[in-house]
CSV table of C-alpha atoms and ligand atoms in Angstrom, one decimal:
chain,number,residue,atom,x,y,z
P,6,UNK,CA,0.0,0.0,0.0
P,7,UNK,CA,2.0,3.1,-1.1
P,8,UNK,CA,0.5,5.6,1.2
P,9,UNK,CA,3.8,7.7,0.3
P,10,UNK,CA,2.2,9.1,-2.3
P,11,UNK,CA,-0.7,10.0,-1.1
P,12,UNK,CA,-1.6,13.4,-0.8
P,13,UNK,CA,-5.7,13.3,0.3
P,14,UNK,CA,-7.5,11.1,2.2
P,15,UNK,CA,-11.1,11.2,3.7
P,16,UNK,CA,-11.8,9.9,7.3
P,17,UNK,CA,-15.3,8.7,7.9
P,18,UNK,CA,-16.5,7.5,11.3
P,19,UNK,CA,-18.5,4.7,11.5
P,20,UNK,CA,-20.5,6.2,14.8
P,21,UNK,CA,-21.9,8.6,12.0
P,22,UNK,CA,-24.8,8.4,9.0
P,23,UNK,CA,-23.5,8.6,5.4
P,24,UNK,CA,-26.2,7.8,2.9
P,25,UNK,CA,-25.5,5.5,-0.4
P,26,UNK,CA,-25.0,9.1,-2.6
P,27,UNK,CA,-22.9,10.6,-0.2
P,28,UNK,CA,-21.0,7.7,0.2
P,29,UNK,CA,-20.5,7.1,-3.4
P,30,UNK,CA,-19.4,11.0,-4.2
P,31,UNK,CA,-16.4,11.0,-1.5
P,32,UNK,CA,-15.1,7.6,-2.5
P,33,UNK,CA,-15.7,8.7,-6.9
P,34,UNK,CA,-14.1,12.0,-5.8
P,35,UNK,CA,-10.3,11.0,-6.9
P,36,UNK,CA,-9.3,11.1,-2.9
P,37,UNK,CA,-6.5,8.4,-2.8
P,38,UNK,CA,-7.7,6.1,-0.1
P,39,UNK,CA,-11.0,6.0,2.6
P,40,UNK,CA,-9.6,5.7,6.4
P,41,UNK,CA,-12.2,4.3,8.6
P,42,UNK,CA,-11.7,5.5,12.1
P,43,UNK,CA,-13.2,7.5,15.1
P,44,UNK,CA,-12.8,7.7,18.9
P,45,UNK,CA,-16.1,7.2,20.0
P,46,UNK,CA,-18.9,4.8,19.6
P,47,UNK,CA,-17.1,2.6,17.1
P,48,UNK,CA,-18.0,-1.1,17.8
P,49,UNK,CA,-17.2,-4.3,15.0
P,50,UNK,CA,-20.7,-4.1,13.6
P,51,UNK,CA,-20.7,-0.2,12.4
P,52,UNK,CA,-16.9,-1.3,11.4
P,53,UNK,CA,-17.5,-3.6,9.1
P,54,UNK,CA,-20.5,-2.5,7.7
P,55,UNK,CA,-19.2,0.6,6.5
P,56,UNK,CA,-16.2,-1.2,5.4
P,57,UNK,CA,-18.0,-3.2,2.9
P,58,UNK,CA,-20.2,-0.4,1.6
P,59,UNK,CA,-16.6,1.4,1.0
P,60,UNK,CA,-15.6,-1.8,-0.6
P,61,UNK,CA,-17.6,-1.8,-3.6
P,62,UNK,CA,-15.4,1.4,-4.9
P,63,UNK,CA,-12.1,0.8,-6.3
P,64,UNK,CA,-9.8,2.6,-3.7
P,65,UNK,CA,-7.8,1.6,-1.1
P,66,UNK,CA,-9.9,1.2,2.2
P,67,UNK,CA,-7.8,1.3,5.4
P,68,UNK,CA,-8.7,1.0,9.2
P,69,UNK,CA,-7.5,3.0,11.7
P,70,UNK,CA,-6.7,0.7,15.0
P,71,UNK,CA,-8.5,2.9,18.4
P,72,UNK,CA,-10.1,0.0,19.6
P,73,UNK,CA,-9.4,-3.7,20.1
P,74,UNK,CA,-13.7,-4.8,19.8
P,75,UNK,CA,-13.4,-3.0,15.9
P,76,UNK,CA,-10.1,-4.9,14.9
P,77,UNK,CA,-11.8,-6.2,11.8
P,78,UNK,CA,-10.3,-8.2,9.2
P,79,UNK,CA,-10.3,-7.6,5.2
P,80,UNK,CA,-9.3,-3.9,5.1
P,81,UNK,CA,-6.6,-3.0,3.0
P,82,UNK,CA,-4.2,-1.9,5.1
P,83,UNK,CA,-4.1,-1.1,9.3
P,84,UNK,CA,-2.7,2.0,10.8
P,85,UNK,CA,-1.8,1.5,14.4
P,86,UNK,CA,-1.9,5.3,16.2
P,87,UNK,CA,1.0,5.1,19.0
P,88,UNK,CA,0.1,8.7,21.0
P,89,UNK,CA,3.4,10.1,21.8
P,90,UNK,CA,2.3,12.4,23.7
P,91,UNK,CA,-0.1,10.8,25.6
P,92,UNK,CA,0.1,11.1,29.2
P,93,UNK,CA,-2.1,7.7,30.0
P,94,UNK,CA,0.4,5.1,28.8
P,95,UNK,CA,-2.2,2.8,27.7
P,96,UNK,CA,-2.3,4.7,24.4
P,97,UNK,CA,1.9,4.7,24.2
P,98,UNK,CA,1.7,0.9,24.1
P,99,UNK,CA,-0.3,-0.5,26.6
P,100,UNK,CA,-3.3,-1.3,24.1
P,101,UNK,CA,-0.5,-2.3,21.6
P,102,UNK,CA,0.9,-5.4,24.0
P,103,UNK,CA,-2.8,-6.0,25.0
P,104,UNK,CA,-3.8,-6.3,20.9
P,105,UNK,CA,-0.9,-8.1,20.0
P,106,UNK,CA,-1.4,-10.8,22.7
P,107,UNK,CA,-4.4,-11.4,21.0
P,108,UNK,CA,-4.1,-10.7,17.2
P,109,UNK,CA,0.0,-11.1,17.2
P,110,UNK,CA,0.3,-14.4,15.4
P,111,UNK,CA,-2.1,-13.3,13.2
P,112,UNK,CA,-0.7,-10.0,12.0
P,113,UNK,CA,0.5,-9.6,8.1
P,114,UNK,CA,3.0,-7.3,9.0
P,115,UNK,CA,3.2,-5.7,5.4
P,116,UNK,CA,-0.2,-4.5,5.5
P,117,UNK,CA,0.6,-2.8,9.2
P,118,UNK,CA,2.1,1.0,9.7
P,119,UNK,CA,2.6,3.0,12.8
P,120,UNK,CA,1.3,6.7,13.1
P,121,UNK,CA,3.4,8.6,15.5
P,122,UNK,CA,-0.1,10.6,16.7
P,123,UNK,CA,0.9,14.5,18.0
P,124,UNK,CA,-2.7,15.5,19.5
P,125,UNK,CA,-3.0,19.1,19.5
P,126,UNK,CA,-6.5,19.9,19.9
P,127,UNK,CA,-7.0,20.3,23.6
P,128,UNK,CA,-11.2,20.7,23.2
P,129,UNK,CA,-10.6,17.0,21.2
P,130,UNK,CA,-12.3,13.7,22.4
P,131,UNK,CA,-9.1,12.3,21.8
P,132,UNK,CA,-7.3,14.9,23.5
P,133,UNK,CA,-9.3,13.9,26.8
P,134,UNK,CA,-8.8,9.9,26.5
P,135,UNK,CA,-5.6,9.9,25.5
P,136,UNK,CA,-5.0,12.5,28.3
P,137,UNK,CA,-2.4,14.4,25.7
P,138,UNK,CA,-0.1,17.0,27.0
P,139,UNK,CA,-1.0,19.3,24.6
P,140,UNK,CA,2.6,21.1,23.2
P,141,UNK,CA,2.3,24.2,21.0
P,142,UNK,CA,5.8,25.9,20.9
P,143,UNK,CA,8.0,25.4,18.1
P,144,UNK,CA,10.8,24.0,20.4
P,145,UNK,CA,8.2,21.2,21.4
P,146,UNK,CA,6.8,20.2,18.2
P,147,UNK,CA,10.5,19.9,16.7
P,148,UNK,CA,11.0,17.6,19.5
P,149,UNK,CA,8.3,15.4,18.9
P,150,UNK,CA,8.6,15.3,15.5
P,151,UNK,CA,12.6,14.1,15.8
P,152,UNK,CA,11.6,11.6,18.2
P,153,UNK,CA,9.0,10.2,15.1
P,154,UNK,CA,11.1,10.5,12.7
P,155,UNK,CA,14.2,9.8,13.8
P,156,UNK,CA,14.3,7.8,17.0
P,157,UNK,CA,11.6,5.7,16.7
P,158,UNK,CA,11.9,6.3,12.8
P,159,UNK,CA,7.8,5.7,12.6
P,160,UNK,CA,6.8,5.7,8.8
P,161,UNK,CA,3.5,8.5,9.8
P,162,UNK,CA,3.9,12.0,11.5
P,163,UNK,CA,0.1,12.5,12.5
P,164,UNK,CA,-0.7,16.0,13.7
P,165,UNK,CA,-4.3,15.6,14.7
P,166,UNK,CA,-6.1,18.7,15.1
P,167,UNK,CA,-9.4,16.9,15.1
P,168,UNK,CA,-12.4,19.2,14.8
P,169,UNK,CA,-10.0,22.1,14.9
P,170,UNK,CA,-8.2,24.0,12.3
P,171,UNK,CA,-4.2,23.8,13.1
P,172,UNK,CA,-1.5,26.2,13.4
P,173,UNK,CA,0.0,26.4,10.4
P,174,UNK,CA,3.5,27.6,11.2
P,175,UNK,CA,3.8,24.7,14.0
P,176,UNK,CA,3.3,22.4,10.7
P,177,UNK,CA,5.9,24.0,9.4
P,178,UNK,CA,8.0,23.6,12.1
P,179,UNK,CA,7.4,19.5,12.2
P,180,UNK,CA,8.0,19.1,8.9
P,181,UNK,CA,11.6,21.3,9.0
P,182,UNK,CA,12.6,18.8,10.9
P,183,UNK,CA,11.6,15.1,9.4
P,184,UNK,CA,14.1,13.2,7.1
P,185,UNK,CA,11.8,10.2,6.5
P,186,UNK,CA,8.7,10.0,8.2
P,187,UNK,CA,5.8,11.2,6.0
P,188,UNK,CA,3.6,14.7,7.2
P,189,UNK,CA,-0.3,13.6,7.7
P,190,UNK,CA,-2.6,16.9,8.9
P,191,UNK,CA,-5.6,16.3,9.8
P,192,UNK,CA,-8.4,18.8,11.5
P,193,UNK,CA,-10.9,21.5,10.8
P,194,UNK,CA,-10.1,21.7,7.3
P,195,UNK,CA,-13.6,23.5,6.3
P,196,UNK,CA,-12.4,25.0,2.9
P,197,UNK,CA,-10.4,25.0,-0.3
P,198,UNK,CA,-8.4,27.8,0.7
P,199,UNK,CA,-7.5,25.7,4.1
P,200,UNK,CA,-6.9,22.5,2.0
P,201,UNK,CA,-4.5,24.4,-0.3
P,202,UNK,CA,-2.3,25.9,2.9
P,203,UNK,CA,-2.2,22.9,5.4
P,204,UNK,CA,-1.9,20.9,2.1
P,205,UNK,CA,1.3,22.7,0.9
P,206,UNK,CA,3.0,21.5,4.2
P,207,UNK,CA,1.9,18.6,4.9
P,208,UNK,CA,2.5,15.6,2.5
P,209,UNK,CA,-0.6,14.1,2.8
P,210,UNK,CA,-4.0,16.0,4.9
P,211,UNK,CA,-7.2,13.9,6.0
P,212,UNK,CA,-10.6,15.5,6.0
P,213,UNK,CA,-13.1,14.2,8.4
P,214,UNK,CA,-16.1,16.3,9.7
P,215,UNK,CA,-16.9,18.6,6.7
P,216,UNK,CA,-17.9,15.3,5.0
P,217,UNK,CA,-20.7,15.3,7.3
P,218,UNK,CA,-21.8,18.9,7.4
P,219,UNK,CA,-20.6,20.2,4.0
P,220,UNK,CA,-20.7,17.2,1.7
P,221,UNK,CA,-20.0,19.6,-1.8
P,222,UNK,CA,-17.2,21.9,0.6
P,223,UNK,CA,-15.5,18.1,1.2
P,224,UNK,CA,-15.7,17.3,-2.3
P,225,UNK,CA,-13.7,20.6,-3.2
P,226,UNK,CA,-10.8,19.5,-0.8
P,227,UNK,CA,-9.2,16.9,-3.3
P,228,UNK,CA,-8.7,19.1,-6.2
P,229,UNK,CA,-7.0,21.9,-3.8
P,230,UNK,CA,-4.3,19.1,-3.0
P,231,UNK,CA,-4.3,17.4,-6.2
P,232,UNK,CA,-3.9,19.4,-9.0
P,233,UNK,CA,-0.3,20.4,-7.8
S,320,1GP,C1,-9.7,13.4,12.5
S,320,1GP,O1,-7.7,14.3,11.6
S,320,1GP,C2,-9.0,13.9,11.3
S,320,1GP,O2,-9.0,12.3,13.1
S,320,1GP,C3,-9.7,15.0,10.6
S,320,1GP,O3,-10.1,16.0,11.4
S,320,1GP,O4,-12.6,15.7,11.4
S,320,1GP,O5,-11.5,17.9,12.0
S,320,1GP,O6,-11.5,17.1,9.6
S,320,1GP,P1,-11.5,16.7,11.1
């Protein structure tokens, strides 16, 4: 799965309604891969039910790990979030040990990469489970971003910004400092004009809510990244 070229993708949360046409406009919309993921609410049924209505359109489909009851098989690809700066070290690796106990034999490791998760959105659901130290000077994102890149050399930088448009001059700073470790943005991104500047920075961005409340807004976010 060559996500290193990726430069859009659209998260959809199975805890939330998409009908069939909405569905079928954000996977025909030339987005380079579906991420199925949330923080809340997401259970193995709403999983894999929106993983197989995904399925029926030709683009990679890929789930992303928060919870062992929705590990569900037949995605294309996994990403695991490790929450670096996570203060409640069940989400540094203490779910990871717990998941692989019971899924490690299991695991095709080629279809498996990490996200080194930076949460950065205090207000965030994720924000609260994780109980993220939230860092916003440059000095502390640079740190993070080296320890990513180049001590745990992670293949995913994740700035999550969920619900929350990002500052884009701490972007800048994360990726002045990564030698290998792709750029994902994601959060808040409403707009074109928002696509276009985190999407500059960053290598690849992910679009989440706007799908929900501004399906035609959403659409317009591929084409900002993609005609580069
Ligand atoms: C959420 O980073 C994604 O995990 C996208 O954020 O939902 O705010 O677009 P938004």
């Amino acid at each position: 799965m060559d996500f290193k070229q990726w430069r859009h993708i659209f998260k959809l949360d199975p805890e939330k309604d998409i009908d069939d046409r909405s569905l079928e406009a954000i996977c025909e919309s030339g987005t380079d891969a579906i991420v199925i993921g949330g923080t809340e609410g997401i259970s193995f049924d709403n999983t894999i039910e929106l993983m197989s209505r995904v399925r029926r359109f030709p683009l990679p489909c890929i789930l992303e790990v928060s919870t062992m009851e929705a590990v569900v098989p037949g995605f294309d690809f996994y990403f695991v979030p490790l929450v670096v700066n996570a203060q409640d070290p069940k989400w540094i690796f203490g779910q990871h040990v717990e998941g692989l106990v019971e899924y490690g034999p299991f695991v095709k490791w080629e279809e498996v990469a990490l996200e080194g998760y930076i949460v950065l959105n205090p207000s965030a659901k994720v924000a609260e489970l994780t109980k993220s130290k939230i860092e916003t000077s440059s000095q502390e994102i640079k740190a993070y971003a080296r320890l990513v890149d180049q001590m745990l050399k992670l293949p995913i930088l994740y700035l999550e910004y969920s619900g929350a448009y990002g500052d884009p001059q701490l972007v800048r700073d994360a990726k002045s400092v990564l030698k290998q470790s792709r750029l994902f943005y994601g959060g808040g991104i409403q707009n074109v004009e928002q696509a276009r500047e985190m999407g500059a920075i960053a290598d690849t961005i992910i679009v989440g809510n706007v799908i929900y409340e501004n399906l035609s807004m959403a659409l317009k976010t591929v084409s900002a990244v993609k005609e580069d």
